[in-house]
Short mmCIF file of C-alpha atoms in Angstrom, two decimals:
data_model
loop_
_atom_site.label_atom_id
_atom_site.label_comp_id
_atom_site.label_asym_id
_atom_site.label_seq_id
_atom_site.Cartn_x
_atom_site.Cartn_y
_atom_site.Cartn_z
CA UNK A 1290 0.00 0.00 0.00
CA UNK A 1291 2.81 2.61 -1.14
CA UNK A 1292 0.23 5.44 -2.38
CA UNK A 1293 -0.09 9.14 -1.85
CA UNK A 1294 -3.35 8.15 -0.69
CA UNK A 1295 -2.00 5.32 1.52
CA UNK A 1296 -1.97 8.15 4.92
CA UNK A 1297 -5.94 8.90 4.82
CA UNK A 1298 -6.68 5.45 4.54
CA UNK A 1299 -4.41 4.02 7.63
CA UNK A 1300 -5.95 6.88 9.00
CA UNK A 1301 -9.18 5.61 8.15
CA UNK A 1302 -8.51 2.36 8.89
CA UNK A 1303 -7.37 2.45 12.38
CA UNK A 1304 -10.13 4.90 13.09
CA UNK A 1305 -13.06 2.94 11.24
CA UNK A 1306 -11.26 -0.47 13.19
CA UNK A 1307 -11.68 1.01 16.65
CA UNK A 1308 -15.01 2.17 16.42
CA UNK A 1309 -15.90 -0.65 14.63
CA UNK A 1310 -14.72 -3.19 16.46
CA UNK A 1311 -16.46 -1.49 20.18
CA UNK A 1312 -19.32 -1.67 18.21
CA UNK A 1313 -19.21 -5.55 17.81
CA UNK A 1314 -18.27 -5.51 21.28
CA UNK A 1315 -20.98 -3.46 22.75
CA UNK A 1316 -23.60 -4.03 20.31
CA UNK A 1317 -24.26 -0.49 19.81
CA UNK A 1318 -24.03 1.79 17.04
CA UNK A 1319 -20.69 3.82 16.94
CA UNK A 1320 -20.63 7.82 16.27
CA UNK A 1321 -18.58 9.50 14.05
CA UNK A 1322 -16.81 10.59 17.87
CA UNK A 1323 -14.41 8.01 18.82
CA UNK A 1324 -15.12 6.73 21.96
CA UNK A 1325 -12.47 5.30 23.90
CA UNK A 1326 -11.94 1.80 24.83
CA UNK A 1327 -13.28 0.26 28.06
CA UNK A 1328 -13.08 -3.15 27.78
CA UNK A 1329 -10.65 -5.17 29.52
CA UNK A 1330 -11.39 -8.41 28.31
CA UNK A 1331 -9.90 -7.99 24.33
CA UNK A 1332 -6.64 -6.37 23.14
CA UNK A 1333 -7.49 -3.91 20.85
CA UNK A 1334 -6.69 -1.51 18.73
CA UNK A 1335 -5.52 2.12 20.37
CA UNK A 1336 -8.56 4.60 19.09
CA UNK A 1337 -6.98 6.94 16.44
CA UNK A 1338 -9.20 10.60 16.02
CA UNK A 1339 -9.39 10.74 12.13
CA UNK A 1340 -7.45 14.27 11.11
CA UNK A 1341 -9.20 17.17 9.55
CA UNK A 1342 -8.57 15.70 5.87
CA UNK A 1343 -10.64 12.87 7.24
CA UNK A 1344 -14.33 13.20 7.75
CA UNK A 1345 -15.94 9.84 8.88
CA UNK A 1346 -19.85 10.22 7.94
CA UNK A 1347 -21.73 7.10 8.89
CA UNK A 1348 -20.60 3.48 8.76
CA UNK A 1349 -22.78 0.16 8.65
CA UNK A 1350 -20.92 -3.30 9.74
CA UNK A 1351 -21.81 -5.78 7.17
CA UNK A 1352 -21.08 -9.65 8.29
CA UNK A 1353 -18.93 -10.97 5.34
CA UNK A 1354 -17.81 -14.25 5.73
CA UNK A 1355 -16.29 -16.17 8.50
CA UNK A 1356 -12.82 -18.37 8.81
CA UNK A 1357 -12.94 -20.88 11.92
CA UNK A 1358 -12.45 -19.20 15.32
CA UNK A 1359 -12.62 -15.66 13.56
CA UNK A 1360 -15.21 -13.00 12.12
CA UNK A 1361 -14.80 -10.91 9.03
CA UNK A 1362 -16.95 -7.61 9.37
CA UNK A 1363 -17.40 -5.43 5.96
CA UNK A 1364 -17.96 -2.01 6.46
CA UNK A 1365 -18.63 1.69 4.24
CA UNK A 1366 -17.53 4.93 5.09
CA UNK A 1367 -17.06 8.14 3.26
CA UNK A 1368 -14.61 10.01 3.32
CA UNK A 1369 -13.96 13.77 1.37
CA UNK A 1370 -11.24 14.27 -0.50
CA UNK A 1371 -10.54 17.05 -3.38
CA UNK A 1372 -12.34 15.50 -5.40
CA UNK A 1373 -15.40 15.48 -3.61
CA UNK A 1374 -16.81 12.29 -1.33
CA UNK A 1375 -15.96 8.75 -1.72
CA UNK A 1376 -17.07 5.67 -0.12
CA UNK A 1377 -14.53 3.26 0.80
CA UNK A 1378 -15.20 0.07 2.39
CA UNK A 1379 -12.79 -2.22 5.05
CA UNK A 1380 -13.04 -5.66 5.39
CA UNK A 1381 -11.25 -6.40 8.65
CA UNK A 1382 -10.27 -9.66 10.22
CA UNK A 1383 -10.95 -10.03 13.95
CA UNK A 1384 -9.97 -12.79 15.66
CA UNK A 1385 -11.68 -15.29 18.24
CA UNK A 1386 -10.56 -12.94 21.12
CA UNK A 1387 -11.44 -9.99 19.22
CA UNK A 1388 -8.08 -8.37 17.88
CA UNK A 1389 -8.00 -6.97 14.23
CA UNK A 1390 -5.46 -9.23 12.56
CA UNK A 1391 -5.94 -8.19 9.09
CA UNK A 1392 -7.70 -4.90 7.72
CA UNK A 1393 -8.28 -4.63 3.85
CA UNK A 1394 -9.68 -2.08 1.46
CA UNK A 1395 -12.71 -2.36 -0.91
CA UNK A 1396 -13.00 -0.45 -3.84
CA UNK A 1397 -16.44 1.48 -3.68
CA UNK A 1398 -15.10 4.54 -5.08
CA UNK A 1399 -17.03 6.75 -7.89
CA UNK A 1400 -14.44 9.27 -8.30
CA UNK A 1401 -11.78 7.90 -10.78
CA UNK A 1402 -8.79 9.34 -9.07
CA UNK A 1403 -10.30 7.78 -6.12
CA UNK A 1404 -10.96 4.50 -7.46
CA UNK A 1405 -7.90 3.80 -9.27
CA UNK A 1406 -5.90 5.09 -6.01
CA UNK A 1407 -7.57 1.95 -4.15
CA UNK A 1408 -7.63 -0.67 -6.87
CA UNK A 1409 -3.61 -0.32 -7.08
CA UNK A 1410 -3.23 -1.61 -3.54
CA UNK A 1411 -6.30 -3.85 -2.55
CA UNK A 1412 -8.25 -5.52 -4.92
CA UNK A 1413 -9.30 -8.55 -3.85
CA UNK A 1414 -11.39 -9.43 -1.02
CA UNK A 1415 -10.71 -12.95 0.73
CA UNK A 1416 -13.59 -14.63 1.60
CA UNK A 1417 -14.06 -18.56 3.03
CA UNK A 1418 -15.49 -20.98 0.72
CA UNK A 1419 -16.52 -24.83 1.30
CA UNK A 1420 -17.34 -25.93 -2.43
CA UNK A 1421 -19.96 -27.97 -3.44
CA UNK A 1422 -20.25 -31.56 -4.88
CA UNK A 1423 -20.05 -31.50 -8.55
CA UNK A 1424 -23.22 -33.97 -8.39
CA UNK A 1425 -25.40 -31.86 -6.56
CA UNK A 1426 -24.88 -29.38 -9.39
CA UNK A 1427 -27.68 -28.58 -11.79
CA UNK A 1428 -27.64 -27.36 -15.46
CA UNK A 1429 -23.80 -27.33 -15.50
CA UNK A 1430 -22.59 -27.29 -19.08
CA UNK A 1431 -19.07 -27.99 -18.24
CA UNK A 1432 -16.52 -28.14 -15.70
CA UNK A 1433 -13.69 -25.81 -15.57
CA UNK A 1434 -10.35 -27.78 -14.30
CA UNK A 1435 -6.84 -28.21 -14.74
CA UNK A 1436 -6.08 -30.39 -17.66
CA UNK A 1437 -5.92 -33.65 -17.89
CA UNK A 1438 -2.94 -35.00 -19.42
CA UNK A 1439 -2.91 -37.47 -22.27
CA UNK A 1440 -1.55 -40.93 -22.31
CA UNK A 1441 1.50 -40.05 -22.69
CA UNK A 1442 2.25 -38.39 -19.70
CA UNK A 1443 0.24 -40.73 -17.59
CA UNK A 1444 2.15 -43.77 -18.61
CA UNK A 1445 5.55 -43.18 -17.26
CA UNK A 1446 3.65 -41.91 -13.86
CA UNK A 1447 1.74 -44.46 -11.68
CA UNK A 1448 1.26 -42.06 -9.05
CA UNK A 1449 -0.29 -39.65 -11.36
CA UNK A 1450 -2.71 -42.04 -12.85
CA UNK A 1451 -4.72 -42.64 -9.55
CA UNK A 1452 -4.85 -38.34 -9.25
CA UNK A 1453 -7.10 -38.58 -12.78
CA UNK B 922 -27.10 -29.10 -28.23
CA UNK B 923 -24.01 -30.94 -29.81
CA UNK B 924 -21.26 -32.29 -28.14
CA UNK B 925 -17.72 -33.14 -29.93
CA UNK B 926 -15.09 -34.49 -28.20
CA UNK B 927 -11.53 -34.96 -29.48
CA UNK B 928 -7.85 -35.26 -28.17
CA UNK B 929 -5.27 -32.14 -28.95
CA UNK B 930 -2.26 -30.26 -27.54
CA UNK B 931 -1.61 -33.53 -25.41
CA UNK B 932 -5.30 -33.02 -23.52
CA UNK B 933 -9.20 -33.59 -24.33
CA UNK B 934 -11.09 -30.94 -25.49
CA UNK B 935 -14.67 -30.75 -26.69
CA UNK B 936 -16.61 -28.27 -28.56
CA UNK B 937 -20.51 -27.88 -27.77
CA UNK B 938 -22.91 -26.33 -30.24
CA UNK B 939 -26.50 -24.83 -29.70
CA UNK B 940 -28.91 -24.00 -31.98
CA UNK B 941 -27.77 -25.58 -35.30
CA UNK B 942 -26.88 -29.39 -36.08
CA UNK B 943 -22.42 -29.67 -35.61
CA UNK B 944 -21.80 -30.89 -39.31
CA UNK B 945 -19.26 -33.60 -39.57
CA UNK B 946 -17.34 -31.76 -41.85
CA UNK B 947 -16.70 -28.68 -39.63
CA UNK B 948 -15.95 -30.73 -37.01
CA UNK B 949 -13.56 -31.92 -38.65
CA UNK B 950 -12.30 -28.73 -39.91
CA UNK B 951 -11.89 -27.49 -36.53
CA UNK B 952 -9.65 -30.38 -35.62
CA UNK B 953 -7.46 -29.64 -38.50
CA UNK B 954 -7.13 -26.05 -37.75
CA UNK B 955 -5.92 -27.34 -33.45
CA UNK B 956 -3.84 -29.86 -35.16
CA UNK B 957 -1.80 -27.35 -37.87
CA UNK B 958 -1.72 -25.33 -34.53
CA UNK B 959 0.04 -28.12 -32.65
CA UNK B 960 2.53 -28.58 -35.00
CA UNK B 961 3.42 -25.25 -35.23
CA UNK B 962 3.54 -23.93 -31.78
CA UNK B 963 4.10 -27.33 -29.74
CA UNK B 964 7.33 -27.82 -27.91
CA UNK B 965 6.72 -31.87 -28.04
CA UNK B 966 6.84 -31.55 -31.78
CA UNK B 967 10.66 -31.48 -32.93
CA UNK B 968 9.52 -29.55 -35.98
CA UNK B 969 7.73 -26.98 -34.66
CA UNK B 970 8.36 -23.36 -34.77
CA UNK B 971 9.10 -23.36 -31.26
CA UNK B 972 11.99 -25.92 -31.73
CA UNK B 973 13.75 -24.12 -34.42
CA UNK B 974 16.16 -22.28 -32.34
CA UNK B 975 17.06 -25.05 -29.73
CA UNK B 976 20.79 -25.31 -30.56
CA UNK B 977 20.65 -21.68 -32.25
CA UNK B 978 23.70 -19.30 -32.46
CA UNK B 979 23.35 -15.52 -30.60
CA UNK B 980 21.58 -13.31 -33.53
CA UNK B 981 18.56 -11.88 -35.08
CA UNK B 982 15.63 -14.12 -36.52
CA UNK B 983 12.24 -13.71 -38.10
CA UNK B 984 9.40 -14.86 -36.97
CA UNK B 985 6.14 -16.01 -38.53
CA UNK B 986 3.12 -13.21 -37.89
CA UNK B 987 1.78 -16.20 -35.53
CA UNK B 988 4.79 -16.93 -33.50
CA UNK B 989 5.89 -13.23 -32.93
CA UNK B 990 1.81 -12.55 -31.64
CA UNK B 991 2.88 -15.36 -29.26
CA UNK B 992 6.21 -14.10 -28.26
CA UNK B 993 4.88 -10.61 -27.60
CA UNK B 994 2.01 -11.38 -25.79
CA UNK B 995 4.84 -13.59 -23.78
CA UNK B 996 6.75 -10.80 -23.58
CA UNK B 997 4.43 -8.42 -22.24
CA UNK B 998 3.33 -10.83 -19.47
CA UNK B 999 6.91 -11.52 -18.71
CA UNK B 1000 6.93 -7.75 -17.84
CA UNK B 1001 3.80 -8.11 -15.70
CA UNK B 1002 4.76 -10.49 -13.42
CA UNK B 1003 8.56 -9.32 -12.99
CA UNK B 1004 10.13 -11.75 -15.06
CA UNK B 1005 8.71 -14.87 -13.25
CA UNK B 1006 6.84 -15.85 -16.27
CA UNK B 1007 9.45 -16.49 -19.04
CA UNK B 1008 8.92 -19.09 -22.09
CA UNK B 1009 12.00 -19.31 -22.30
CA UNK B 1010 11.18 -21.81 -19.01
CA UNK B 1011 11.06 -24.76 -21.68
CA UNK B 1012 15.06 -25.67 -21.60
CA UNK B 1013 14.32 -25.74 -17.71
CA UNK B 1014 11.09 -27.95 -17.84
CA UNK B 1015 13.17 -30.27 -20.19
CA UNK B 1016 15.99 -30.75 -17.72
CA UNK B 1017 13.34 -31.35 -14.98
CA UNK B 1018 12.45 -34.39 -16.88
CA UNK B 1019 9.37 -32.55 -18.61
CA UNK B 1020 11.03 -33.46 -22.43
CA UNK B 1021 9.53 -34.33 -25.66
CA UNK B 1022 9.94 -38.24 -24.48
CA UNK B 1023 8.13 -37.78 -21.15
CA UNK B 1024 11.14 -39.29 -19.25
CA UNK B 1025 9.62 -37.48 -16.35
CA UNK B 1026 13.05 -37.94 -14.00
CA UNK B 1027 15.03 -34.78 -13.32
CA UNK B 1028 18.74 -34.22 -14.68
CA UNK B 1029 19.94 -32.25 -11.37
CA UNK B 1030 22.88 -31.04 -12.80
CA UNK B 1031 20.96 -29.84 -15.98
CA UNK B 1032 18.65 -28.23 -13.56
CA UNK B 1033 21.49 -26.89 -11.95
CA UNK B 1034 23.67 -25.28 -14.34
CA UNK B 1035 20.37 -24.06 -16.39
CA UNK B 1036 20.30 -20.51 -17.04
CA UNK B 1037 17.08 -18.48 -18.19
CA UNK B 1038 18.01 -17.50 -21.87
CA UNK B 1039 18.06 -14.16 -23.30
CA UNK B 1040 15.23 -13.27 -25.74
CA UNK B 1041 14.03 -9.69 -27.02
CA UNK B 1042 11.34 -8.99 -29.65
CA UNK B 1043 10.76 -6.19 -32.36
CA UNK B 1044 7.82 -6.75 -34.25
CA UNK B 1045 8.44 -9.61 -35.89
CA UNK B 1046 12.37 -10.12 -35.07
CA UNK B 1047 13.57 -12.04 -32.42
CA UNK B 1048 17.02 -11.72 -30.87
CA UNK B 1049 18.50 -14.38 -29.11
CA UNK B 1050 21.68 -14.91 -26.82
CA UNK B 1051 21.76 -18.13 -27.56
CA UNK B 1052 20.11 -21.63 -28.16
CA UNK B 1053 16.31 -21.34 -26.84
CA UNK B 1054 13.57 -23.77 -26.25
CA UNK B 1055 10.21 -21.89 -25.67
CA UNK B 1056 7.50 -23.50 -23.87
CA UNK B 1057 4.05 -21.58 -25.09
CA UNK B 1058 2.17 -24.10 -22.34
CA UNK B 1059 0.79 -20.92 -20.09
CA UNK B 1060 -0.67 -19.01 -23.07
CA UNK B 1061 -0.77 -21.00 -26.29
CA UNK B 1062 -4.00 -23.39 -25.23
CA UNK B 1063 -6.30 -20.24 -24.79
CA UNK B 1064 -5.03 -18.82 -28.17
CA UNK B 1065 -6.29 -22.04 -29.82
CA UNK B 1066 -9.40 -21.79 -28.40
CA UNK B 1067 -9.81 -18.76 -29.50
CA UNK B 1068 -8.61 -19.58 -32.87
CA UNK B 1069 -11.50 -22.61 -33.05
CA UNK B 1070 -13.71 -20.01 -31.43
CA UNK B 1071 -13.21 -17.86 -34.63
CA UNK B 1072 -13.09 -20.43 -37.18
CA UNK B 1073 -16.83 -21.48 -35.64
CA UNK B 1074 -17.71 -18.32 -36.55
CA UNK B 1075 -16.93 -17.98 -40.30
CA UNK B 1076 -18.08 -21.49 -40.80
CA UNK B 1077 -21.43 -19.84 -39.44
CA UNK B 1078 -22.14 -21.00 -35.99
CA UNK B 1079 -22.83 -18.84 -33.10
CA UNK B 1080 -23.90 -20.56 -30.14
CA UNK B 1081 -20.81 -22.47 -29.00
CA UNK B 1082 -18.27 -23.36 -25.82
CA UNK B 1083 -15.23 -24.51 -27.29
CA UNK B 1084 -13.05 -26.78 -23.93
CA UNK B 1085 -9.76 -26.99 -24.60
CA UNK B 1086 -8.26 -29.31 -21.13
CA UNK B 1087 -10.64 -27.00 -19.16
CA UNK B 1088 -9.88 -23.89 -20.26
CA UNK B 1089 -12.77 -22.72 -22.08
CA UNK B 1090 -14.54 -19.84 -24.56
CA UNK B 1091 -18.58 -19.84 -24.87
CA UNK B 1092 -20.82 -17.09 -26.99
CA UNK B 1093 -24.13 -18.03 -25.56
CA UNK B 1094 -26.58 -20.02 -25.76
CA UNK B 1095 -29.69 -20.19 -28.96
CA UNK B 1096 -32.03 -18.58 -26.06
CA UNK B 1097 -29.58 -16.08 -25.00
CA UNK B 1098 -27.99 -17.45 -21.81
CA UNK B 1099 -25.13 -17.97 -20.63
CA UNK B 1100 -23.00 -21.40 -20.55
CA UNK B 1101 -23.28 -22.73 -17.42
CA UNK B 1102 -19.50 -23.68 -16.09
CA UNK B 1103 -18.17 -25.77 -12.94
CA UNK B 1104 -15.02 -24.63 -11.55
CA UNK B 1105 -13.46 -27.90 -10.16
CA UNK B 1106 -11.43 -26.72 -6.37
CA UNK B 1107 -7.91 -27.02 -6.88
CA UNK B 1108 -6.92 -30.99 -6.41
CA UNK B 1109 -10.25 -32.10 -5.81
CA UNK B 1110 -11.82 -33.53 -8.85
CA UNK B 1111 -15.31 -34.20 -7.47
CA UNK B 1112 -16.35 -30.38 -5.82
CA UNK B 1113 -16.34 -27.06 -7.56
CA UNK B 1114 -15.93 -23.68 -5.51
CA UNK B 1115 -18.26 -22.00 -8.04
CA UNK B 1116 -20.10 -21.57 -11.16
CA UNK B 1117 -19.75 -18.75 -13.90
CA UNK B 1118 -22.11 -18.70 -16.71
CA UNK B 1119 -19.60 -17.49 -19.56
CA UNK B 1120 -21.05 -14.70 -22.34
CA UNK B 1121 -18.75 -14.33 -25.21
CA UNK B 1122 -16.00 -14.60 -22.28
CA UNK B 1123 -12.96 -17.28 -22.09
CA UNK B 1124 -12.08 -19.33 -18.69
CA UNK B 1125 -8.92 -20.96 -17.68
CA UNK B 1126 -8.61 -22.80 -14.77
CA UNK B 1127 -4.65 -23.61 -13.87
CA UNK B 1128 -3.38 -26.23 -10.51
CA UNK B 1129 -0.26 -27.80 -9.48
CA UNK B 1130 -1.55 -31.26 -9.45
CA UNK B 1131 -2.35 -33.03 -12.15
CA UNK B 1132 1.40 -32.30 -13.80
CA UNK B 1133 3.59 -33.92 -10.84
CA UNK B 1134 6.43 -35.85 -10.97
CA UNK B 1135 9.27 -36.31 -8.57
CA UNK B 1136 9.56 -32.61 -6.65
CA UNK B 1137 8.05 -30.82 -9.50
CA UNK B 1138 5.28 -29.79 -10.85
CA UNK B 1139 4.51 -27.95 -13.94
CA UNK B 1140 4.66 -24.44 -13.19
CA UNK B 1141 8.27 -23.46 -12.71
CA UNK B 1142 9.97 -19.93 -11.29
CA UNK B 1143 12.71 -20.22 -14.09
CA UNK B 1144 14.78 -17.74 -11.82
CA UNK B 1145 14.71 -19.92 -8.13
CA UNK B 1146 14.45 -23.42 -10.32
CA UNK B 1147 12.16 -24.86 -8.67
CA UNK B 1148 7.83 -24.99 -8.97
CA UNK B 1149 5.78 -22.55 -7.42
CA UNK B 1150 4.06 -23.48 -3.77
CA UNK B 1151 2.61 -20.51 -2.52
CA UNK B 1152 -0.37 -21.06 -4.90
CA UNK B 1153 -1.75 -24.50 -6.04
CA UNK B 1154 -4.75 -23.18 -7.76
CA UNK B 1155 -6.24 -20.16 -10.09
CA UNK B 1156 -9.03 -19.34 -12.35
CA UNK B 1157 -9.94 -16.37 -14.58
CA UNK B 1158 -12.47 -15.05 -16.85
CA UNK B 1159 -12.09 -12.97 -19.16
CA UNK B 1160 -13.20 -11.74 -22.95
CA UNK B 1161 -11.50 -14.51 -24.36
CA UNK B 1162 -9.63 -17.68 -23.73
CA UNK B 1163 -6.43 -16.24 -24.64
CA UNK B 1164 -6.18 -13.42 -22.04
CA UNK B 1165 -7.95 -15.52 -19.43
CA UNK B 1166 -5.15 -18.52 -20.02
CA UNK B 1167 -2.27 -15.28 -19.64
CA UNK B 1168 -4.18 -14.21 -16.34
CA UNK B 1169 -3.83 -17.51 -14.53
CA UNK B 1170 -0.26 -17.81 -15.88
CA UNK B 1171 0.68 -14.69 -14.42
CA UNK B 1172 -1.40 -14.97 -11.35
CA UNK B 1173 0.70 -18.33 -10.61
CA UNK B 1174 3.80 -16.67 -11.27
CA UNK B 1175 3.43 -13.59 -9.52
CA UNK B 1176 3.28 -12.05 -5.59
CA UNK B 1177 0.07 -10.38 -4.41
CA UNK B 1178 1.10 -6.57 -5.57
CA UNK B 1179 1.07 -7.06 -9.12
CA UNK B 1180 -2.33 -9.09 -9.38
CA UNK B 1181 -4.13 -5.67 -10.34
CA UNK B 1182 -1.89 -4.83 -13.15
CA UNK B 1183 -2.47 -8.22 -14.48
CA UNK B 1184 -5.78 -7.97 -13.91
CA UNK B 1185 -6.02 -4.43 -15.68
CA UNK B 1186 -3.95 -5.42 -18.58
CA UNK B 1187 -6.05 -8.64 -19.33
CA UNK B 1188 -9.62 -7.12 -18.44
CA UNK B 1189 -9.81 -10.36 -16.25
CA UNK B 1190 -11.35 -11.48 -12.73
CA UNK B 1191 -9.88 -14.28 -10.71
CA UNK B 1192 -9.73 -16.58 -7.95
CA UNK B 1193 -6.32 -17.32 -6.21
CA UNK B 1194 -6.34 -20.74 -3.95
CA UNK B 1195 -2.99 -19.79 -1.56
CA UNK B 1196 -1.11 -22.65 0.11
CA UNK B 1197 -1.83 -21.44 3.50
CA UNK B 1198 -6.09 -21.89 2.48
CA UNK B 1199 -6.96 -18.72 2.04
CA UNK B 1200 -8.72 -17.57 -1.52
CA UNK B 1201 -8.70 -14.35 -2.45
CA UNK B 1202 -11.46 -13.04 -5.10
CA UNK B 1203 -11.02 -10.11 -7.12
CA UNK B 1204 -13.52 -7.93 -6.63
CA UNK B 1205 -15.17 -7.59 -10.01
CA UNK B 1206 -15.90 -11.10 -9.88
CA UNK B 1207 -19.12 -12.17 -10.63
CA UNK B 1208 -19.28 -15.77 -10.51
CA UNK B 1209 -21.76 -17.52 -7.57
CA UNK B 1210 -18.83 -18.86 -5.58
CA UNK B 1211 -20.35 -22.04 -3.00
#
């Protein structure tokens, strides 16, 4: 995340992570005034006060998807930047006892400057998938897989042959 | 619809048509046109265009309009993904064991003493450093599809999927949908991690383990010498076969900071499988992921 744009958004991120994160903890909705943290039973994040270039508007924690023993909570904010306001969204990672271990960036932006500012550091967003039997599949047309190899590869490897 | 099945570029590939009855004559056509391409651009083929400069002296050569397509798009990926992807890789592969017999045991000391060759490209003229073996495996099966995909089309069909080892390009369908398309999870033949339902738009689908032998598998860092095992599976979709074939190439052969300049320069979405477990999705992705 080397950008010019990189400070607002670790900016962002701590800020949107505290408040975010106190309000999983205390079920309540968070104001755009960070509230410090009370809790003594989860190491957290230290609240960071977003700077004047930052304006936090209103966020709303979106359950993502989930890894064993941890949450992943999606969230918007806007933020205002000389181009006008964006909306930027965090996926963050919070563990079992409640500590962010991973924070990334959506791309939600409008502006181009914006948008292109946040695709060249974070565009993918990890998410936990199980799969589904290929039998329990309707209307498939094909399957999309590795190839198989011909017989000429497979002869001069047993161990391969029991993989097809 | 139609199905035809055949065997080319050393896998299975099938070609499904909606619509309109497959005549036997296209068919077979089409399977003259993969073939021609096989012998050209195939590095199992000892007189293939690929071949000619294994053994070559340091100089200047031109290329056919085909192979120096090839070579640039090769080239311009080999930028992408910071020289990991090289097709130049093929002397490599062969000393792994990976040769036009299959002998499928490594040569160490080969292995060892193998350098990645020098290769540049203006328009059509190649310069070399020295003898050569390209392997066009990463990006040559999606430009066949492709080039089926296109021959379909003069011969005057246009509701097709053309499967080329599961790599794939499909128009639509006679009633305007989509082809509906399994993507099999990484080393487990029986379970897919999603379906995309492809519109005039290519898939490839690229693991590390149905090519194994020994320690290696079939996608190589030609730089470390040994096969990539941070990721062990990818898939991309894209406008055609071609660019979505180059997207899981690169995607296999690069770190996490240049998948959005691959993913720019091919107009493509993906799906990494990481050795630690975790998948990460690009976020245009539009597939229903399970």
């Amino acid at each position: 995340m080397a950008l010019i744009s990189k400070k607002f958004v670790v900016i962002g991120s701590l800020a949107l992570v505290s408040m975010v994160v106190f309000w999983q903890i205390t079920s309540r909705l968070a104001t755009p005034d960070v509230v410090p943290m009370a809790s003594e039973e989860t190491a957290l994040v230290a609240p960071v006060v977003p700077t004047g270039d930052l304006v936090i508007k209103e966020e709303s924690p979106i359950p993502v998807a989930v890894q064993v023993g941890e949450k992943k909570i999606s969230t918007k904010t806007s933020y205002e930047n000389p181009g006008g306001f964006d909306e930027v969204g965090f996926t963050l990672t919070v563990d079992k006892d409640g500590v962010i271990t991973d924070a990334t960036v959506d791309v939600l932006a409008t502006n181009l400057t914006a948008k292109v500012r946040q695709e060249t550091f974070a565009k993918e967003l990890p998410r936990a998938l199980k799969g589904k039997k290929l039998r329990d599949l309707e209307a498939i047309d094909n399957i999309g897989g590795s190839s198989l190899t011909t017989e000429a590869f497979n002869e001069v490897l047993p161990g391969l042959k029991s993989q097809l | 619809m139609e199905t035809f099945a055949f065997s080319a570029l050393g896998t299975k590939w099938s070609i499904m048509v909606d619509g309109a009855p497959f005549l036997e004559k296209h068919q077979k056509a089409i399977q003259d046109e993969i073939a021609h391409f096989e012998n050209r651009f195939s590095r199992f083929i000892a007189t293939s265009e690929v071949n000619q400069f294994r053994g070559a002296e340091p100089g200047a050569y031109p290329l056919s309009e085909t192979l120096a397509l090839l070579l640039e798009a090769a080239s311009t990926l080999r930028t992408l993904t910071g020289g990991v992807y090289d097709p130049a890789v093929g002397g490599l592969l062969e000393h792994a064991g990976y040769d036009p017999t299959y002998r499928m045991t490594a040569t160490d000391l080969a292995v060892e003493q193998y350098q990645l060759p020098q290769w540049s490209l203006v328009g059509r003229e190649l310069t070399l450093g020295g003898s050569v073996v390209f392997d066009l495996g990463g990006i040559g099966k999606g430009y066949c599809i492709d080039l089926a995909a296109e021959a379909l089309k003069r011969l005057g069909y246009q509701h097709f999927l053309v499967e080329g080892g599961g790599d794939m390009y499909g128009t639509t369908k006679q009633d305007g949908s989509g082809f509906r398309i399994a993507l099999e999870w990484p080393g487990k033949p029986d379970t897919a991690f999603g379906i995309v339902e492809l519109k005039n738009q290519g898939v490839a689908v690229s693991d590390s383990f149905k090519r194994r032998w020994g320690k290696w598998h079939h996608i190589v860092d030609p730089h470390t010498k040994k096969p990539i095992d941070h990721i062990i599976g990818a898939a991309a979709v894209a406008p055609s076969a071609f660019a979505a074939d180059r997207m899981t190439s690169g995607l296999f052969l690069s770190t996490k900071e240049r998948y959005p300049a691959l993913a720019q320069a091919l107009s493509a979405q993906f799906v990494i499988f990481e050795e630690g477990g975790t998948v990460q999705i690009s976020s245009q992705w539009v597939g229903e992921l399970f």
